[in-house]
Every structure is written in C-alpha cells, then in structure tokens.
CSV table of C-alpha atoms in Angstrom, one decimal:
chain,number,residue,atom,x,y,z
A,1,UNK,CA,17.6,-2.1,-4.7
A,2,UNK,CA,18.4,-2.4,-8.4
A,3,UNK,CA,15.6,-3.3,-10.7
A,4,UNK,CA,15.8,-4.7,-14.2
A,5,UNK,CA,13.6,-3.2,-16.8
A,6,UNK,CA,12.9,-5.2,-19.9
A,7,UNK,CA,13.3,-3.3,-23.2
A,8,UNK,CA,11.4,-5.9,-25.3
A,9,UNK,CA,9.1,-3.3,-26.8
A,10,UNK,CA,11.5,-0.4,-26.9
A,11,UNK,CA,13.9,-1.7,-29.5
A,12,UNK,CA,13.5,-1.4,-33.3
A,13,UNK,CA,14.2,-4.6,-35.1
A,14,UNK,CA,15.2,-5.1,-38.7
A,15,UNK,CA,12.9,-6.8,-41.1
A,16,UNK,CA,13.1,-10.6,-40.7
A,17,UNK,CA,14.5,-10.4,-37.1
A,18,UNK,CA,12.8,-12.4,-34.5
A,19,UNK,CA,12.3,-10.1,-31.5
A,20,UNK,CA,11.9,-13.0,-29.0
A,21,UNK,CA,15.5,-14.2,-29.8
A,22,UNK,CA,16.9,-11.0,-28.2
A,23,UNK,CA,17.1,-9.9,-24.6
A,24,UNK,CA,17.6,-6.3,-23.8
A,25,UNK,CA,17.4,-5.1,-20.2
A,26,UNK,CA,18.3,-1.9,-18.4
A,27,UNK,CA,19.2,-1.8,-14.7
A,28,UNK,CA,18.2,1.1,-12.5
A,29,UNK,CA,18.2,1.8,-8.8
A,30,UNK,CA,14.8,2.0,-7.1
A,31,UNK,CA,13.4,2.6,-3.6
A,32,UNK,CA,12.4,-0.5,-1.7
A,33,UNK,CA,11.8,-1.6,1.9
A,34,UNK,CA,12.3,-4.5,4.2
A,35,UNK,CA,9.0,-6.3,4.8
A,36,UNK,CA,7.5,-5.6,8.2
A,37,UNK,CA,4.5,-6.8,10.3
A,38,UNK,CA,2.2,-4.6,12.4
A,39,UNK,CA,0.2,-5.9,15.3
A,40,UNK,CA,-3.3,-4.5,16.1
A,41,UNK,CA,-4.9,-5.2,19.5
A,42,UNK,CA,-8.5,-4.2,20.0
A,43,UNK,CA,-11.6,-5.1,22.0
A,44,UNK,CA,-15.0,-5.8,20.4
A,45,UNK,CA,-18.3,-5.9,22.3
A,46,UNK,CA,-19.7,-8.5,19.8
A,47,UNK,CA,-18.9,-10.9,17.0
A,48,UNK,CA,-18.8,-9.0,13.8
A,49,UNK,CA,-17.0,-8.3,10.6
A,50,UNK,CA,-15.0,-5.0,10.5
A,51,UNK,CA,-12.9,-3.0,7.9
A,52,UNK,CA,-9.5,-2.0,9.1
A,53,UNK,CA,-7.7,0.9,7.4
A,54,UNK,CA,-4.0,1.7,7.9
A,55,UNK,CA,-2.6,5.2,7.1
A,56,UNK,CA,0.8,6.8,7.1
A,57,UNK,CA,1.1,10.6,7.3
A,58,UNK,CA,3.7,13.3,8.1
A,59,UNK,CA,4.7,14.3,11.7
A,60,UNK,CA,6.3,17.6,10.6
A,61,UNK,CA,5.9,20.1,7.7
A,62,UNK,CA,8.8,21.0,5.3
A,63,UNK,CA,10.1,23.5,7.8
A,64,UNK,CA,10.2,21.0,10.7
A,65,UNK,CA,7.2,22.4,12.5
A,66,UNK,CA,4.8,19.8,14.1
A,67,UNK,CA,1.7,19.2,12.1
A,68,UNK,CA,-1.7,19.0,13.9
A,69,UNK,CA,-4.1,16.4,12.6
A,70,UNK,CA,-6.3,18.9,10.8
A,71,UNK,CA,-3.3,20.2,8.8
A,72,UNK,CA,-1.8,16.8,8.1
A,73,UNK,CA,-5.0,14.9,7.1
A,74,UNK,CA,-4.7,15.8,3.4
A,75,UNK,CA,-1.2,14.2,3.3
A,76,UNK,CA,-2.2,10.8,4.9
A,77,UNK,CA,-1.8,7.9,2.5
A,78,UNK,CA,-3.8,4.7,2.9
A,79,UNK,CA,-1.3,1.8,2.9
A,80,UNK,CA,-3.7,-1.0,3.6
A,81,UNK,CA,-7.3,-1.9,3.9
A,82,UNK,CA,-8.8,-5.3,4.8
A,83,UNK,CA,-11.8,-7.1,6.3
A,84,UNK,CA,-11.4,-9.1,9.5
A,85,UNK,CA,-13.7,-11.1,11.7
A,86,UNK,CA,-13.8,-9.8,15.3
A,87,UNK,CA,-14.8,-12.0,18.2
A,88,UNK,CA,-16.5,-10.7,21.3
A,89,UNK,CA,-13.7,-9.6,23.7
A,90,UNK,CA,-9.9,-9.2,23.0
A,91,UNK,CA,-8.7,-9.5,19.4
A,92,UNK,CA,-5.1,-9.5,18.0
A,93,UNK,CA,-4.5,-8.9,14.3
A,94,UNK,CA,-1.1,-9.5,12.7
A,95,UNK,CA,-0.7,-8.2,9.2
A,96,UNK,CA,2.3,-8.3,6.9
A,97,UNK,CA,3.1,-5.3,4.6
A,98,UNK,CA,3.3,-7.8,1.7
A,99,UNK,CA,-0.5,-8.5,2.2
A,100,UNK,CA,-1.5,-4.9,1.5
A,101,UNK,CA,-4.5,-4.5,-0.8
A,102,UNK,CA,-3.4,-1.1,-1.9
A,103,UNK,CA,-0.2,-2.2,-3.6
A,104,UNK,CA,0.7,-4.8,-6.1
A,105,UNK,CA,3.8,-6.9,-6.8
A,106,UNK,CA,5.8,-6.3,-10.0
A,107,UNK,CA,3.8,-6.7,-13.1
A,108,UNK,CA,4.6,-9.6,-15.4
A,109,UNK,CA,6.9,-8.6,-18.3
A,110,UNK,CA,5.7,-8.5,-22.0
A,111,UNK,CA,8.1,-11.4,-22.8
A,112,UNK,CA,6.7,-13.7,-20.1
A,113,UNK,CA,3.1,-12.9,-21.2
A,114,UNK,CA,4.0,-13.7,-24.8
A,115,UNK,CA,5.7,-17.0,-23.8
A,116,UNK,CA,2.6,-18.0,-21.8
A,117,UNK,CA,0.4,-17.3,-24.7
A,118,UNK,CA,2.6,-19.4,-27.0
A,119,UNK,CA,2.4,-22.3,-24.6
A,120,UNK,CA,-1.4,-22.0,-24.2
A,121,UNK,CA,-1.2,-21.3,-20.5
A,122,UNK,CA,-2.2,-17.6,-20.5
A,123,UNK,CA,-4.7,-16.7,-17.8
A,124,UNK,CA,-6.6,-13.5,-17.7
A,125,UNK,CA,-8.9,-12.4,-14.8
A,126,UNK,CA,-10.6,-9.1,-15.8
A,127,UNK,CA,-11.5,-8.1,-12.3
A,128,UNK,CA,-8.0,-8.7,-11.0
A,129,UNK,CA,-6.4,-6.8,-13.9
A,130,UNK,CA,-8.8,-3.8,-13.5
A,131,UNK,CA,-8.2,-3.7,-9.8
A,132,UNK,CA,-4.4,-3.5,-10.3
A,133,UNK,CA,-4.9,-0.3,-12.4
A,134,UNK,CA,-5.8,1.5,-9.2
A,135,UNK,CA,-2.9,0.3,-7.1
A,136,UNK,CA,0.7,1.3,-6.6
A,137,UNK,CA,3.9,-0.8,-6.9
A,138,UNK,CA,4.7,-2.7,-3.8
A,139,UNK,CA,8.2,-1.2,-3.4
A,140,UNK,CA,6.7,2.3,-2.9
A,141,UNK,CA,4.6,1.4,0.2
A,142,UNK,CA,7.0,3.4,2.5
A,143,UNK,CA,8.4,6.9,1.9
A,144,UNK,CA,12.1,7.4,1.6
A,145,UNK,CA,12.8,8.2,5.2
A,146,UNK,CA,16.2,9.4,6.4
A,147,UNK,CA,19.5,8.0,7.7
A,148,UNK,CA,18.6,9.2,11.2
A,149,UNK,CA,15.0,8.0,11.0
A,150,UNK,CA,12.2,10.2,9.7
A,151,UNK,CA,9.2,10.5,11.9
A,152,UNK,CA,5.7,9.7,10.6
A,153,UNK,CA,2.3,9.0,12.0
A,154,UNK,CA,0.8,5.6,11.7
A,155,UNK,CA,-3.0,5.7,12.0
A,156,UNK,CA,-5.4,2.8,12.2
A,157,UNK,CA,-9.2,3.0,12.0
A,158,UNK,CA,-11.7,0.2,12.5
A,159,UNK,CA,-15.3,0.4,11.3
A,160,UNK,CA,-18.2,-2.0,10.9
A,161,UNK,CA,-18.2,-3.8,7.6
A,162,UNK,CA,-20.8,-2.4,5.2
A,163,UNK,CA,-20.6,-4.2,1.8
A,164,UNK,CA,-20.4,-2.2,-1.3
A,165,UNK,CA,-23.2,-3.3,-3.6
A,166,UNK,CA,-21.9,-1.4,-6.6
A,167,UNK,CA,-19.9,-3.9,-8.7
A,168,UNK,CA,-18.1,-1.1,-10.6
A,169,UNK,CA,-17.0,0.7,-7.5
A,170,UNK,CA,-15.6,-2.5,-6.0
A,171,UNK,CA,-12.9,-2.4,-8.6
A,172,UNK,CA,-11.2,0.6,-7.1
A,173,UNK,CA,-12.9,0.9,-3.7
A,174,UNK,CA,-13.1,-2.7,-2.3
A,175,UNK,CA,-14.5,-3.9,1.0
A,176,UNK,CA,-17.1,-1.2,1.9
A,177,UNK,CA,-19.2,1.7,0.7
A,178,UNK,CA,-17.3,4.5,2.5
A,179,UNK,CA,-15.6,7.2,0.3
A,180,UNK,CA,-11.9,6.9,-0.7
A,181,UNK,CA,-9.6,8.4,2.0
A,182,UNK,CA,-12.2,7.9,4.8
A,183,UNK,CA,-12.0,9.2,7.5
A,184,UNK,CA,-9.4,11.8,6.3
A,185,UNK,CA,-11.6,12.9,3.4
A,186,UNK,CA,-13.3,15.5,5.6
A,187,UNK,CA,-12.3,18.1,8.1
A,188,UNK,CA,-10.8,16.5,11.2
A,189,UNK,CA,-11.2,17.8,14.7
A,190,UNK,CA,-8.5,16.4,16.9
A,191,UNK,CA,-10.6,16.6,20.1
A,192,UNK,CA,-13.3,14.5,18.5
A,193,UNK,CA,-10.8,11.9,17.2
A,194,UNK,CA,-9.4,11.5,20.7
A,195,UNK,CA,-12.8,10.4,21.9
A,196,UNK,CA,-13.2,7.7,19.3
A,197,UNK,CA,-12.3,4.2,20.5
A,198,UNK,CA,-12.0,2.9,16.9
A,199,UNK,CA,-9.1,5.3,16.0
A,200,UNK,CA,-5.5,4.9,17.1
A,201,UNK,CA,-2.3,6.6,16.0
A,202,UNK,CA,1.4,6.5,17.0
A,203,UNK,CA,4.7,7.9,15.9
A,204,UNK,CA,6.9,5.6,13.8
A,205,UNK,CA,10.3,6.0,12.2
A,206,UNK,CA,11.4,5.2,8.7
A,207,UNK,CA,15.1,4.7,8.1
A,208,UNK,CA,16.9,5.1,4.8
A,209,UNK,CA,19.8,2.8,4.2
A,210,UNK,CA,21.7,1.8,1.0
A,211,UNK,CA,21.8,-1.8,-0.1
A,212,UNK,CA,25.3,-2.4,1.5
A,213,UNK,CA,24.1,-1.2,4.9
A,214,UNK,CA,21.0,-3.5,4.7
A,215,UNK,CA,23.0,-6.6,3.7
A,216,UNK,CA,25.8,-5.9,6.2
A,217,UNK,CA,24.2,-4.3,9.3
A,218,UNK,CA,27.2,-4.9,11.5
A,219,UNK,CA,29.5,-2.7,9.4
C-alpha cells in the first residue's frame, strides 16, 4: 500500500502564517496485508475463562535449514492475545486479524487532534493511550513473506485465565499475570510440548504481492 504522512509539524512557517491553512503530505509505500480470520477448535472439560495466545515464528533459518522448536522459540512473535469463555465440551473460536490486541490502527494525525480540540470534542483516555505505546502498527502484523509463499509456524496456546492484579502491569501485559512471551520465554523441550493438549502449531504460508496483483488477481 501507499500511506500518506502528514508533515504538519515538519514545516517551518513564516511569522504571521497560519499553519492550519496549509496541508503538506508525503506519500510512501508501506507493507500491509489482507485481513484474515483464524478458526480455533478445542475441547474443554468445564466452563471457564481462558487466555488464548497466538504466535508466528520461522520455519527455517537464514540458510534454509529447518528450525527445531528450541532454536526458533526466541524468534516467535505474539500477534494476538485475548480472553474467551469456554463451555464444557466442544468450542469453536473465530478471530479476525483486525481484532488483535497486540497491534493498533493508524494513530490520529496532529491536524485531526487539533481540529477536535478547537471544536471541543477532544477525548482522552489515559489507559487506552498508554496501552497503545506498547503496541505495533496494524499493518506490520504479518512479515513480508515471498512471491512463492514463505513458510512460518503458527502456534496457539490456551491457559486458564489468571487476572493480573497489578494495575500498572495491565497497561503493557493485559489479561493475565504470566510473563511477556509466555510460554516461549523459557527453554522449550519439543517432546514436552507434544504432550501438552493446550498447545497447537501448524505450518502456514505468507505470500508477498504488489498492489496491482492484489487488486487484479486474475492477471
């Protein structure tokens, strides 16, 4: 995609000039992705709240050799985390990439915030603003991929919900009291992970296409 960047605060104005009467913008290409939905099917032995974490990690190293889980764990990136209510028995969860709690939409421009303040409709939520400081732009949720389709590992973990009582920690570590990066924040033994029923992973492909290919897939 091509993104417009407002240069409202990057231009020097002459004395007496009203900055709000000028509009300067720069256009630059940026990585983006088509929104997608993932489906999670799981079985619970009781009614309970659970925390779901979704990770994306490499399948191969830079030399094209397969990674094992212990080698790759430090490169896994958490792309979503959310709380869900599980019912006793079969559960199916559908989640859109746009719902990710780890990424945020484009921040409002300085001009729009200034206009809101002038009109007296400026809203500020301290908790929301502070949480956004620890999140990445929505368009960077997926890696670049390749024309042929780059292989990655999509991993999903489900754990019992344990509320985080520390209000300060909730700003950057919402939903529970487990450490950031859990469970890849510690040495990983593949044989152990295979035995866990609350851990699942599979190979996925990320394709890289230019804007023309996306808009005209038949060509």
